[in-house]
Amino acid sequence: MPKVKTNSGAKKRFKLTGTGKIKRKHAFKSHILTKKTKKQKRNLTYFGVVSKADEGNIKALLNI
């Protein structure tokens, strides 16, 4: 039986917290930043937590 591979894109984008939640980065922070306010850009800097609805799919990609 072959080993089950972790999805390469998912392992670069998500990290597990100590309590088992999944951390993610915010979108819309890479380019076209001139029209966004300082407050928008600042709030996009911090990590978010993946919603409960998506958690199962992401854990399947990460083989957790």
CSV table of C-alpha atoms in Angstrom, one decimal:
chain,number,residue,atom,x,y,z
A,1,MET,CA,0.0,0.0,0.0
A,2,PRO,CA,1.5,3.4,-1.0
A,3,LYS,CA,1.9,6.3,1.4
A,4,VAL,CA,-0.8,8.9,1.4
A,5,LYS,CA,0.6,12.2,0.2
A,6,THR,CA,-0.2,15.6,1.8
A,7,ASN,CA,-1.5,18.2,-0.6
A,8,SER,CA,1.4,20.5,-1.4
A,9,GLY,CA,-0.6,23.7,-1.8
A,10,ALA,CA,-2.4,23.1,1.5
A,11,LYS,CA,0.8,22.4,3.6
A,12,LYS,CA,2.2,25.8,2.4
A,13,ARG,CA,-1.0,27.7,3.3
A,14,PHE,CA,-2.3,26.3,6.6
A,15,LYS,CA,-0.8,25.7,10.0
A,16,LEU,CA,-2.2,23.9,13.1
A,17,THR,CA,-2.5,25.7,16.4
A,18,GLY,CA,-1.9,24.0,19.7
A,19,THR,CA,-5.6,23.4,20.3
A,20,GLY,CA,-6.1,21.8,16.8
A,21,LYS,CA,-7.6,24.8,15.0
A,22,ILE,CA,-6.2,25.7,11.6
A,23,LYS,CA,-4.6,29.1,11.0
A,24,ARG,CA,-4.7,30.8,7.6
A,25,LYS,CA,-3.5,34.0,6.0
A,26,HIS,CA,-5.9,36.6,4.6
A,27,ALA,CA,-6.3,37.2,0.9
A,28,PHE,CA,-6.1,40.5,-0.9
A,29,LYS,CA,-2.7,41.6,0.6
A,30,SER,CA,-0.4,40.9,-2.3
A,31,HIS,CA,-0.9,43.6,-4.9
A,32,ILE,CA,-3.1,46.6,-5.9
A,33,LEU,CA,-2.5,48.0,-2.4
A,34,THR,CA,-2.7,51.7,-3.3
A,35,LYS,CA,-6.5,51.8,-3.3
A,36,LYS,CA,-6.8,50.0,0.1
A,37,THR,CA,-6.8,52.0,3.3
A,38,LYS,CA,-4.1,51.6,6.0
A,39,LYS,CA,-6.7,50.0,8.3
A,40,GLN,CA,-7.7,47.4,5.6
A,41,LYS,CA,-4.0,46.5,5.0
A,42,ARG,CA,-3.2,46.3,8.7
A,43,ASN,CA,-6.2,44.1,9.4
A,44,LEU,CA,-5.2,41.7,6.6
A,45,THR,CA,-1.8,41.3,8.1
A,46,TYR,CA,-2.9,39.1,11.0
A,47,PHE,CA,-3.7,35.4,10.8
A,48,GLY,CA,-7.3,34.2,10.7
A,49,VAL,CA,-8.9,30.9,11.7
A,50,VAL,CA,-10.5,28.6,9.2
A,51,SER,CA,-14.3,28.2,9.7
A,52,LYS,CA,-15.8,25.0,11.1
A,53,ALA,CA,-17.5,24.3,7.8
A,54,ASP,CA,-14.1,24.2,5.9
A,55,GLU,CA,-12.1,22.6,8.6
A,56,GLY,CA,-12.9,19.0,7.6
A,57,ASN,CA,-11.9,19.5,3.9
A,58,ILE,CA,-8.6,21.1,4.9
A,59,LYS,CA,-7.8,18.4,7.4
A,60,ALA,CA,-8.4,15.9,4.6
A,61,LEU,CA,-5.9,17.7,2.4
A,62,LEU,CA,-3.3,17.8,5.2
A,63,ASN,CA,-4.0,14.1,6.2
A,64,ILE,CA,-4.7,15.0,9.8
